[in-house]
Short mmCIF file of C-alpha atoms and ligand atoms in Angstrom, two decimals:
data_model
loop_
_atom_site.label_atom_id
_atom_site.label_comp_id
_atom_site.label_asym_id
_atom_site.label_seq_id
_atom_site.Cartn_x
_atom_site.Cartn_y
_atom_site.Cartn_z
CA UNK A 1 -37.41 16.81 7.04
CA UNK A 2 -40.85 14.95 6.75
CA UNK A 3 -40.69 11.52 5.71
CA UNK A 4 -43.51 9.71 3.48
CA UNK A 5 -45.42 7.61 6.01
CA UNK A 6 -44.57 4.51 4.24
CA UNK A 7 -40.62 5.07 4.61
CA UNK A 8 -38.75 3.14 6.50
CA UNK A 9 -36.50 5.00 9.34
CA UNK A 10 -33.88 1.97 8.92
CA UNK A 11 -32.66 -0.57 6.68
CA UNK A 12 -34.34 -3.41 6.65
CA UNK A 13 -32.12 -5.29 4.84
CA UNK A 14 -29.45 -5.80 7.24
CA UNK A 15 -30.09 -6.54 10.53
CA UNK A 16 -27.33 -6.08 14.04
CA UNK A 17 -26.07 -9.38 14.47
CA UNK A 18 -27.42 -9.63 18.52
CA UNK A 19 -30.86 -9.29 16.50
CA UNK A 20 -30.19 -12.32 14.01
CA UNK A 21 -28.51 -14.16 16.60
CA UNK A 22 -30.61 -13.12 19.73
CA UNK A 23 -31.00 -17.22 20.74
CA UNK A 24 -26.67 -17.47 20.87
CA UNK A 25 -26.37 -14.49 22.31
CA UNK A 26 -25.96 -13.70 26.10
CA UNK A 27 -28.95 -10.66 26.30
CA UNK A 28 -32.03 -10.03 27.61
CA UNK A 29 -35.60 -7.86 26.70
CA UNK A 30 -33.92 -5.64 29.03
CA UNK A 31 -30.85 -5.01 27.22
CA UNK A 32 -30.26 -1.63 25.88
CA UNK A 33 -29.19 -3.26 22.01
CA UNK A 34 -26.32 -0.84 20.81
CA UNK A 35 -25.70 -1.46 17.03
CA UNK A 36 -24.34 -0.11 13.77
CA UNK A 37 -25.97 -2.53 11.95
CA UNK A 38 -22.59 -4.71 12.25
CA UNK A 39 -22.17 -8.52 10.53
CA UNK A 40 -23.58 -10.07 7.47
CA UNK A 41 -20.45 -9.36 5.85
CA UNK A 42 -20.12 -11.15 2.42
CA UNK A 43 -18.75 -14.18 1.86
CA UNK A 44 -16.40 -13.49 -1.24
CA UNK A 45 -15.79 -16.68 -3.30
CA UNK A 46 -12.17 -16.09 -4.68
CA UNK A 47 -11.81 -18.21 -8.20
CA UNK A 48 -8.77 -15.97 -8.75
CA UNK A 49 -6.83 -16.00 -5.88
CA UNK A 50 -7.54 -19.85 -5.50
CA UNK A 51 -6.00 -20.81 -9.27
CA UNK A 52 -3.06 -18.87 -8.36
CA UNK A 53 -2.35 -20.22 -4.82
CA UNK A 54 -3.43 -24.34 -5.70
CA UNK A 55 -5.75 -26.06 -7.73
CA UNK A 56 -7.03 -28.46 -4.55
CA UNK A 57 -8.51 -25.10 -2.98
CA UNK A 58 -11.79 -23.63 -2.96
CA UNK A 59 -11.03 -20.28 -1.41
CA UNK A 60 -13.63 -17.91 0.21
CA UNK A 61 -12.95 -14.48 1.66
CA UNK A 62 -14.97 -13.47 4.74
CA UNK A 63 -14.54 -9.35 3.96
CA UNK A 64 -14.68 -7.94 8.15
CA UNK A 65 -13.59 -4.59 6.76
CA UNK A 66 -17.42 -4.02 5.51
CA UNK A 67 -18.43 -3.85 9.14
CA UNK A 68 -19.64 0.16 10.21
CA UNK A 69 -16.13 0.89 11.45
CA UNK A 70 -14.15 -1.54 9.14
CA UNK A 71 -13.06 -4.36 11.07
CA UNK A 72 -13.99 -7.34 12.53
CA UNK A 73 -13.98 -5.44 15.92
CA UNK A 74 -17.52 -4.20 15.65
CA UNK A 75 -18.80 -7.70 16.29
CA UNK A 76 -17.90 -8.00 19.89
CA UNK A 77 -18.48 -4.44 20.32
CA UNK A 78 -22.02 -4.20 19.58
CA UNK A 79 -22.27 -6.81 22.60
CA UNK A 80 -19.58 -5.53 25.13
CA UNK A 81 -20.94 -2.18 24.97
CA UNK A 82 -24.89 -2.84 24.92
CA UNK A 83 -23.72 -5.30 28.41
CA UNK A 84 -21.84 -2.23 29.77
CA UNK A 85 -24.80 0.07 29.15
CA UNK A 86 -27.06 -2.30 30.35
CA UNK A 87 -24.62 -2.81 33.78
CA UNK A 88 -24.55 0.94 34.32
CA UNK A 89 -21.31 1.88 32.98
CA UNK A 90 -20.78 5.48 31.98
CA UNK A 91 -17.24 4.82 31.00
CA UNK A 92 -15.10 1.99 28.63
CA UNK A 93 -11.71 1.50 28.27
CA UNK A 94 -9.40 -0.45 25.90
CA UNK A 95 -5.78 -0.74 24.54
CA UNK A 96 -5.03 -1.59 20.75
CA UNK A 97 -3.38 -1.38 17.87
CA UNK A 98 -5.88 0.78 16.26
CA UNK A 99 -9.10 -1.09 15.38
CA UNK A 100 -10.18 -1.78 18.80
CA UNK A 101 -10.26 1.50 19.72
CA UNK A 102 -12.04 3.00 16.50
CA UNK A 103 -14.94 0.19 17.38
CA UNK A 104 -15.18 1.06 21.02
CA UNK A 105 -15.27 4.91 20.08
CA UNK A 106 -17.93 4.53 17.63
CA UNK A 107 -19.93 2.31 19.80
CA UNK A 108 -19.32 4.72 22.98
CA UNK A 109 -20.73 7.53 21.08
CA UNK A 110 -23.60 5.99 19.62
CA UNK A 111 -24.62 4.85 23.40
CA UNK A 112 -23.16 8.64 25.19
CA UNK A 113 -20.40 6.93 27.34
CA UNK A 114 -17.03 8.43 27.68
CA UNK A 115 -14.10 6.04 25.71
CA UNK A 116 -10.56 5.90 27.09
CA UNK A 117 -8.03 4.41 24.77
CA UNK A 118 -4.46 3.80 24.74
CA UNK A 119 -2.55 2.89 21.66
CA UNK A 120 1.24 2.38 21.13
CA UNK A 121 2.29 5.79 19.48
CA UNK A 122 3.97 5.95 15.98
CA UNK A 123 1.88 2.19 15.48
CA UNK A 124 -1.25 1.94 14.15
CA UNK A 125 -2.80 3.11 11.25
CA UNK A 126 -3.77 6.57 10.09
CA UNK A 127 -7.35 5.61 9.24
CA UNK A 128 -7.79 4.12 12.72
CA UNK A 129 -6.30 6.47 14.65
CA UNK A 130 -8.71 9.14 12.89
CA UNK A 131 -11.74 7.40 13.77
CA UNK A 132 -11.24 7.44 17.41
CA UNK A 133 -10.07 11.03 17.30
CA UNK A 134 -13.45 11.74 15.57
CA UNK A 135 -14.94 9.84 17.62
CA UNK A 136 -14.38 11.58 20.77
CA UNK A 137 -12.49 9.16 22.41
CA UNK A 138 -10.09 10.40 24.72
CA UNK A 139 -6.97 9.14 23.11
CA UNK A 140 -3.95 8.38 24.85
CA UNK A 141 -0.38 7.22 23.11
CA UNK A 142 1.70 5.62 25.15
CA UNK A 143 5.70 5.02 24.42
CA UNK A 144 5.29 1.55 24.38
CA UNK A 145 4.00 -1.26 22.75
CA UNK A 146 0.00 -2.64 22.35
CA UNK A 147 1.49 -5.22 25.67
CA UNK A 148 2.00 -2.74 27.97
CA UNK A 149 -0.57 -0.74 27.24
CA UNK A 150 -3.00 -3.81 28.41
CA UNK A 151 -1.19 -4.05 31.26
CA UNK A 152 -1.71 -0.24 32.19
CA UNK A 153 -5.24 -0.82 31.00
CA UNK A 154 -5.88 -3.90 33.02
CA UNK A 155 -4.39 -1.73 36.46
CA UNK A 156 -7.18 0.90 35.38
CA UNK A 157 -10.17 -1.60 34.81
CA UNK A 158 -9.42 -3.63 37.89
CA UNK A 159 -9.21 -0.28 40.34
CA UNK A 160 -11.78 2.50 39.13
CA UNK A 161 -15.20 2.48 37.41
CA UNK A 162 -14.81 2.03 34.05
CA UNK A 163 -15.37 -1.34 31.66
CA UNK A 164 -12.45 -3.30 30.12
CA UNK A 165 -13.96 -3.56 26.36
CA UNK A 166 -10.51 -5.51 25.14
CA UNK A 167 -11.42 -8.76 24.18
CA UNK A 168 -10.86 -10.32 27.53
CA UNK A 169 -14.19 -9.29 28.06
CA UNK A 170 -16.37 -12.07 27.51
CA UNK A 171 -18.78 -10.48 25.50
CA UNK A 172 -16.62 -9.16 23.26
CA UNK A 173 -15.88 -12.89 22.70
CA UNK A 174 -19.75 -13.80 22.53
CA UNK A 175 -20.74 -10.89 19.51
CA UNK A 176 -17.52 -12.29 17.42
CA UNK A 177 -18.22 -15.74 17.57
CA UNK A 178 -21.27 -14.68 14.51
CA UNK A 179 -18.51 -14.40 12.42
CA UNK A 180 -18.57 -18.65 12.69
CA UNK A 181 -22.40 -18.96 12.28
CA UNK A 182 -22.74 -16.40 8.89
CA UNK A 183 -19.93 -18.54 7.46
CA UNK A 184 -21.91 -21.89 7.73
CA UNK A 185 -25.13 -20.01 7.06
CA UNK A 186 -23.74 -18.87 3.52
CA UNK A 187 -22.01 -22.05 2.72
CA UNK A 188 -24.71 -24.43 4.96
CA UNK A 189 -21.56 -26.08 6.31
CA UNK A 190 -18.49 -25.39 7.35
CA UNK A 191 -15.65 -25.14 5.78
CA UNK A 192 -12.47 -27.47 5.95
CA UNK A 193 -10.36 -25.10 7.00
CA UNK A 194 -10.71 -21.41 8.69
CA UNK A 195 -7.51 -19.22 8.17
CA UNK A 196 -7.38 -16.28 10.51
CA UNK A 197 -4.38 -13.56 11.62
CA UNK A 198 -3.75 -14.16 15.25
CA UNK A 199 -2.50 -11.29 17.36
CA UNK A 200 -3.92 -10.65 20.79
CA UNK A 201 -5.62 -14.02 19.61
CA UNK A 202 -9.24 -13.11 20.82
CA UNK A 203 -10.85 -13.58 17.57
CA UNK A 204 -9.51 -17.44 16.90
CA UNK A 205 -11.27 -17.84 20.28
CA UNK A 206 -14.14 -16.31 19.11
CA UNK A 207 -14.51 -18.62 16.09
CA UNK A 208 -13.41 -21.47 17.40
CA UNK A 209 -16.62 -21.02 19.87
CA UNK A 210 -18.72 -19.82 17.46
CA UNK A 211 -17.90 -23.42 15.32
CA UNK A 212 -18.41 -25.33 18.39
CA UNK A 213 -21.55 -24.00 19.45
CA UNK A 214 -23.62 -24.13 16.00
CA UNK A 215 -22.08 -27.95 15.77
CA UNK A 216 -23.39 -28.68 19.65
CA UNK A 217 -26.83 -26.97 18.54
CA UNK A 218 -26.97 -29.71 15.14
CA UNK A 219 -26.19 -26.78 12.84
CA UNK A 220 -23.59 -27.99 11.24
CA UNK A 221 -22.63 -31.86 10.77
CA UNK A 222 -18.47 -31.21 11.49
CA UNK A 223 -15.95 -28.95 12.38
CA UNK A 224 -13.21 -26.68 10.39
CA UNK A 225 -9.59 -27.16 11.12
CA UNK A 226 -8.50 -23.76 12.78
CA UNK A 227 -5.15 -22.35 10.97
CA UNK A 228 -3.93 -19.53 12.70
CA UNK A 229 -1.05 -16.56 11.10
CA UNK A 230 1.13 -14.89 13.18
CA UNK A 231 3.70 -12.16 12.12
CA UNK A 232 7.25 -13.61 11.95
CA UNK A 233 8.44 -10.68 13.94
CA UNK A 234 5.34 -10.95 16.58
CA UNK A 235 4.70 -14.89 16.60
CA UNK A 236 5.16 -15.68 20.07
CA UNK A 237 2.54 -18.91 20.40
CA UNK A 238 4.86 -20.30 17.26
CA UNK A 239 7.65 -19.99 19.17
CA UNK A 240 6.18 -20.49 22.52
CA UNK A 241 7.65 -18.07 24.45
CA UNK A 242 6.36 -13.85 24.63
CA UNK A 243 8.29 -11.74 22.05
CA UNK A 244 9.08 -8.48 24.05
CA UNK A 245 9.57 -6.35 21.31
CA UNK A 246 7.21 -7.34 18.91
CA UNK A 247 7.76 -6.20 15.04
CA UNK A 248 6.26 -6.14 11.65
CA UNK A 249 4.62 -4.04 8.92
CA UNK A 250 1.09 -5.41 10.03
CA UNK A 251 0.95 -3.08 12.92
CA UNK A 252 -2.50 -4.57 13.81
CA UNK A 253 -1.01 -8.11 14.79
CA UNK A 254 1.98 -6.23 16.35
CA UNK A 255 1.54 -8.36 19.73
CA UNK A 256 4.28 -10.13 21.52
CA UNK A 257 1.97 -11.81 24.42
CA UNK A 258 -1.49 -12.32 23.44
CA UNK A 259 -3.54 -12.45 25.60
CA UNK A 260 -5.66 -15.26 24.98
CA UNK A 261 -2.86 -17.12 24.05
CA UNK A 262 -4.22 -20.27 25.93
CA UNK A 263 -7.34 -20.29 24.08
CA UNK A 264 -5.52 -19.69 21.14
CA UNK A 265 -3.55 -22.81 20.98
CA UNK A 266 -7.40 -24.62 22.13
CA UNK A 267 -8.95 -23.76 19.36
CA UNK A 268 -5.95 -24.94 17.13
CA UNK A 269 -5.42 -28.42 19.20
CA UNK A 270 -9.42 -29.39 19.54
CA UNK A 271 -10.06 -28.49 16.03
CA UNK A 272 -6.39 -30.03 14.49
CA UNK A 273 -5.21 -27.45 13.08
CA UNK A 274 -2.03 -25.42 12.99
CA UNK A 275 -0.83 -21.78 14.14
CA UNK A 276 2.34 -20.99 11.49
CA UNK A 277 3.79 -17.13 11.00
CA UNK A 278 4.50 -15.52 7.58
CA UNK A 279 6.89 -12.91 6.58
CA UNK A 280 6.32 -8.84 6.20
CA UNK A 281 6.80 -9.88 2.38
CA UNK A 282 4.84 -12.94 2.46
CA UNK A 283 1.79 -10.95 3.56
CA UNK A 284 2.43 -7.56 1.50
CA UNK A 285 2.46 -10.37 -1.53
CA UNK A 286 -0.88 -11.93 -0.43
CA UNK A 287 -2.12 -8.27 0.18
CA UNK A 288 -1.13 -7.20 -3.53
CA UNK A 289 -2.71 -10.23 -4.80
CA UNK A 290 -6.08 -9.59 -2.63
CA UNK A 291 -6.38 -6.39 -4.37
CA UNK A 292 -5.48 -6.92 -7.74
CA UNK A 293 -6.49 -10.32 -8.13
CA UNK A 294 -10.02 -9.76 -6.65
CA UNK A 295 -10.86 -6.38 -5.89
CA UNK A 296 -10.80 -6.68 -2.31
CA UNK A 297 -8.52 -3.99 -0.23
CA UNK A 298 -7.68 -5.51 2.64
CA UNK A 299 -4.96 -4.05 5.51
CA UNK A 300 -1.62 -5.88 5.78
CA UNK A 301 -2.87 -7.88 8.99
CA UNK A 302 -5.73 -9.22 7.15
CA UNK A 303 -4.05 -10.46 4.13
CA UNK A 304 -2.03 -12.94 6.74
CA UNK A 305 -4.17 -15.81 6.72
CA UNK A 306 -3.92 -15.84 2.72
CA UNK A 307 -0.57 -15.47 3.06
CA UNK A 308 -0.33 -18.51 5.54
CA UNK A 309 -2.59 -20.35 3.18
CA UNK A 310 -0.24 -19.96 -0.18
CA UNK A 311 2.79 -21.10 2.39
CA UNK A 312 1.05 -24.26 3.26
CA UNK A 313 -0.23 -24.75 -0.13
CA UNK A 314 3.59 -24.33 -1.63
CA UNK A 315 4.48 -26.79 0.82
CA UNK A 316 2.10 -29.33 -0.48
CA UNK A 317 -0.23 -28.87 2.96
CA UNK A 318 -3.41 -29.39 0.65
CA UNK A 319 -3.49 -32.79 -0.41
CA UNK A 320 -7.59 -33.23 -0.74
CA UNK A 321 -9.62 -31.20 -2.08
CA UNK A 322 -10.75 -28.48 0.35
CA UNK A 323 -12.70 -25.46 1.44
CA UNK A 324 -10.67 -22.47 3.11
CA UNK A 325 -12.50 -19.87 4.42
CA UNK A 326 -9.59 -16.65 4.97
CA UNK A 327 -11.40 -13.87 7.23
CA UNK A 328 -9.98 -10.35 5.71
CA UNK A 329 -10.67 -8.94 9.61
CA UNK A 330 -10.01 -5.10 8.70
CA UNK A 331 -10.59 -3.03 5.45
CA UNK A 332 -7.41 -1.29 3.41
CA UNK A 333 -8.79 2.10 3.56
CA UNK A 334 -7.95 1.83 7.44
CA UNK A 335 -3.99 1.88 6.45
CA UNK A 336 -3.40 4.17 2.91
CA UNK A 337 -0.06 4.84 3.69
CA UNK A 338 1.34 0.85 2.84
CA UNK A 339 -1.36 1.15 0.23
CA UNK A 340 -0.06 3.60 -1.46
CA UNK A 341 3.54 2.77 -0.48
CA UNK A 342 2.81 -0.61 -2.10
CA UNK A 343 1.30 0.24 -5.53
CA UNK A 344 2.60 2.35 -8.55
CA UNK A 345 2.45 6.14 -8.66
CA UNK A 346 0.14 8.12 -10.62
CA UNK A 347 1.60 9.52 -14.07
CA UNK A 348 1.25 13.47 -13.90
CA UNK A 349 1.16 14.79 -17.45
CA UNK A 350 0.23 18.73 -18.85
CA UNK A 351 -3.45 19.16 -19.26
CA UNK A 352 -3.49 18.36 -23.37
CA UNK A 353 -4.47 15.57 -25.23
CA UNK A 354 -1.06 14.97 -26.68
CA UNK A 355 0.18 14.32 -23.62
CA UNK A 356 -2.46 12.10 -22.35
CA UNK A 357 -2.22 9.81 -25.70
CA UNK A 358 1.21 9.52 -25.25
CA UNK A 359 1.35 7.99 -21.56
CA UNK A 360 -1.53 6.37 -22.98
CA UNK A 361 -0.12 4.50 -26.20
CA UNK A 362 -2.54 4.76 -28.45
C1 PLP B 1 -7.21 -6.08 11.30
C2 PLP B 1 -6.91 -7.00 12.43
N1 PLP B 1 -6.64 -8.26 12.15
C3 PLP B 1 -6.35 -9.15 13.13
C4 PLP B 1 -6.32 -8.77 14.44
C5 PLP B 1 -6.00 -9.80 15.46
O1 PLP B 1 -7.14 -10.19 16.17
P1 PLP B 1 -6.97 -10.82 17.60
O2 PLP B 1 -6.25 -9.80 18.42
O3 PLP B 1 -8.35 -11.08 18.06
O4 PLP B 1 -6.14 -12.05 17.41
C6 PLP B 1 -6.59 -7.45 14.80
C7 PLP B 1 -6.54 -7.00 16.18
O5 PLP B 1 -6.41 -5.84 16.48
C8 PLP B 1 -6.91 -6.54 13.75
O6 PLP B 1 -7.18 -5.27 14.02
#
C-alpha cells in the first residue's frame, strides 16, 4: 500500500514515554529506543466512586491497563529492553505472575530477541498467559509459586547470557517511575495520597522515585503520602515476615517475598504513609464498583488500592480534605474468567419478539 505523502507513518499524538521523558531517563543518542508507544495513560477523575467511598476524597484513577500490553509493566519495559538491546543482549528473561511476561514478550518481539519466561502454572490470568504465548515467548510453568520461580530465574541470569528484565533491573525501575511525573503533569501537583497494590513491590519503588525526583528537580512543591495494598493472603511486609505459600484471588499480587521489599517499606516511611492488606472480598467489591460505578474494567489486583482506600476511609483515615490518586496497574480484559465469574449471566430467550419484551418488561 502507497501512502499519501502527507500521512503520517505514526501517531503523533502519543509519544513513548523515554521520548517525553528523555532528560529523567537513563539513555543515550545511541540507544536503540524500543517502544509501543507506552504511558500517557489517563488520569480518570472518579466523582462516583469518591461519593460512595467518603465525601473528604477527591479520587483519581491512573488507568495502567491502557498501556500496549495492558499493564503498568510496559513502562519499565520499554527501558529494560531498549538498555538490553543497546548492551548486546540477544536474550531476556523474567518470572511473573502474568503481566511481566506479556510486556517482556511484546517488547522482545518488537526488538527480535528471544524471551524466556517462567510463570507459576494454574496462576495467572488467561489473557496474560495468551499474550506471551502469541508472543513467542518461550513459556515455561513451573509447579511452584511466582517466589521460586525468581529464584530459578535469578540462578539463570547470574550464570548464562541472558538479561534479568524482572524489576530488579534498574531500568525497569527508571521507565516506571513516569507513572509519578504524568500524574503531577495532569494535576500540576501531586496528590495527597498515592494508593498502589504492592506485590513483588517494584512499582511503589518506582513511584516513590519518580515523586522524589520531579520534587528534587522543583517540579512539584511537596510530596504524596505512599499507601501501599497487599493481599491478606500474600501480605508479607504487613506482617513482616515472607508468606511461603502465598494466596488470593488477585493472582497478580500473589507474592509471599517481594522482592523489593526494602524499598517498599522506604517509600512508605520517607513519604509517611502506610502499607495495609485487604480481603479477596474487599477487592472483588472495589473491583465491582470500578466497573459499574465508572466504567473502568480493571483486574482484581488493580482494584486493591481502592479497596485499601474505602478501608481507611470507613475507618475515619481521611480527616482533611484530600487528593488520592489509585493506579488501576492492569486492564480487566487481562482476567475474563473473575469477570465473568463476578457479574450476572446473560438471559437466553427464543429468537421472537414476545420473548424479548417479556425479559424486557415493557
Ligand atoms: C496488575 C498488577 N498489579 C500490581 C502488581 C504489583 O506490582 P509490583 O510487583 O511492582 O509490586 C503487578 C505485578 O505483577 C500486576 O501485574
Amino acid at each position: 500500500m502507497v501512502l499519501p505523502e502527507n500521512m503520517p507513518m505514526v501517531s503523533h499524538t502519543r509519544i513513548g514515554l523515554i521520548e517525553r521523558y528523555r532528560e529523567f531517563m537513563p539513555v543515550t543518542e545511541k540507544t536503540p529506543i524500543i517502544s509501543l508507544m507506552e504511558g500517557s495513560t489517563p488520569l480518570i477523575r472518579a466523582d462516583r466512586l469518591a461519593g460512595a467511598i467518603s465525601p473528604n476524597l477527591t479520587i483519581y484513577l491512573k488507568y495502567e491497563g491502557l498501556n500496549p500490553t495492558g499493564s503498568f509493566k510496559d513502562r519499565g519495559m520499554t527501558m529494560a529492553i531498549s538498555k538490553a538491546v543497546e548492551e548486546g543482549s540477544k536474550a531476556v528473561m523474567c518470572a511473573s505472575t502474568g503481566n511481566t511476561s506479556a510486556s517482556a514478550a511484546a517488547y522482545s518481539a518488537r526488538a527480535g530477541i528471544d524471551c524466556i519466561v517462567l510463570i507459576p502454572k494454574g496462576n495467572i490470568a488467561l489473557g496474560k498467559l495468551s499474550q506471551s504465548m502469541i508472543h513467542g515467548a518461550k513459556v515455561i510453568q513451573i509447579e511452584g509459586n511466582f517466589d521460586e520461580a525468581l529464584t530459578m530465574v535469578r540462578k539463570v541470569t547470574d550464570n548464562y547470557p541472558v538479561t534479568l528484565v524482572n524489576s530488579l533491573n534498574p531500568y525497569r525501575i527508571e521507565g516506571q517511575k513516569s507513572g509519578a511525573f504524568e500524574i503531577c503533569d495532569a494535576l500540576g501537583t501531586a496528590p495527597d495520597f498515592h494508593a498502589i497494590p504492592v506485590g513483588n513491590a517494584g512499582n511503589i519503588t518506582a513511584y516513590w522515585k519518580g515523586y522524589k525526583e520531579y520534587f528534587a528537580h522543583g517540579k512539584i512543591k511537596r510530596l504524596p503520602k505512599m499507601i501501599g495494598f497487599q493481599a491478606a493472603g500474600s501480605a508479607p511486609i504487613v506482617h513482616g515476615h515472607p508468606i511461603a505459600q502465598p494466596e488470593t484471588i488477585a493472582t497478580a499480587i500473589r507474592i509471599g517475598n517481594p522482592a523489593s521489599w526494602k524499598s517498599a517499606e522506604a517509600a512508605r516511611d520517607e513519604s509517611g504513609g502506610l502499607i495495609d492488606m485487604v480481603t479477596d472480598e474487599e477487592i472483588l467489591e472495589a473491583y465491582k464498583m470500578l466497573a459499574s460505578m465508572e466504567g473502568v474494567f480493571c483486574e482484581p489486583a488493580s482494584a486493591a488500592p481502592v479497596a485499601g482506600v474505602r478501608k481507611l476511609a470507613s475507618a475515619g483515615f481521611f480527616k482533611e480534605p484530600a487528593t488520592v490518586v489509585c493506579v488501576l496497574t492492569g486492564h480487566g480484559l487481562k482476567d475474563p474468567d473473575m469477570a465473568i465469574k463476578m457479574a450476572s449471566k446473560p438471559i437466553t430467550v427464543p429468537a421472537n419478539m414476545d420473548a424479548l419484551m417479556k425479559v424486557l418488561g415493557y
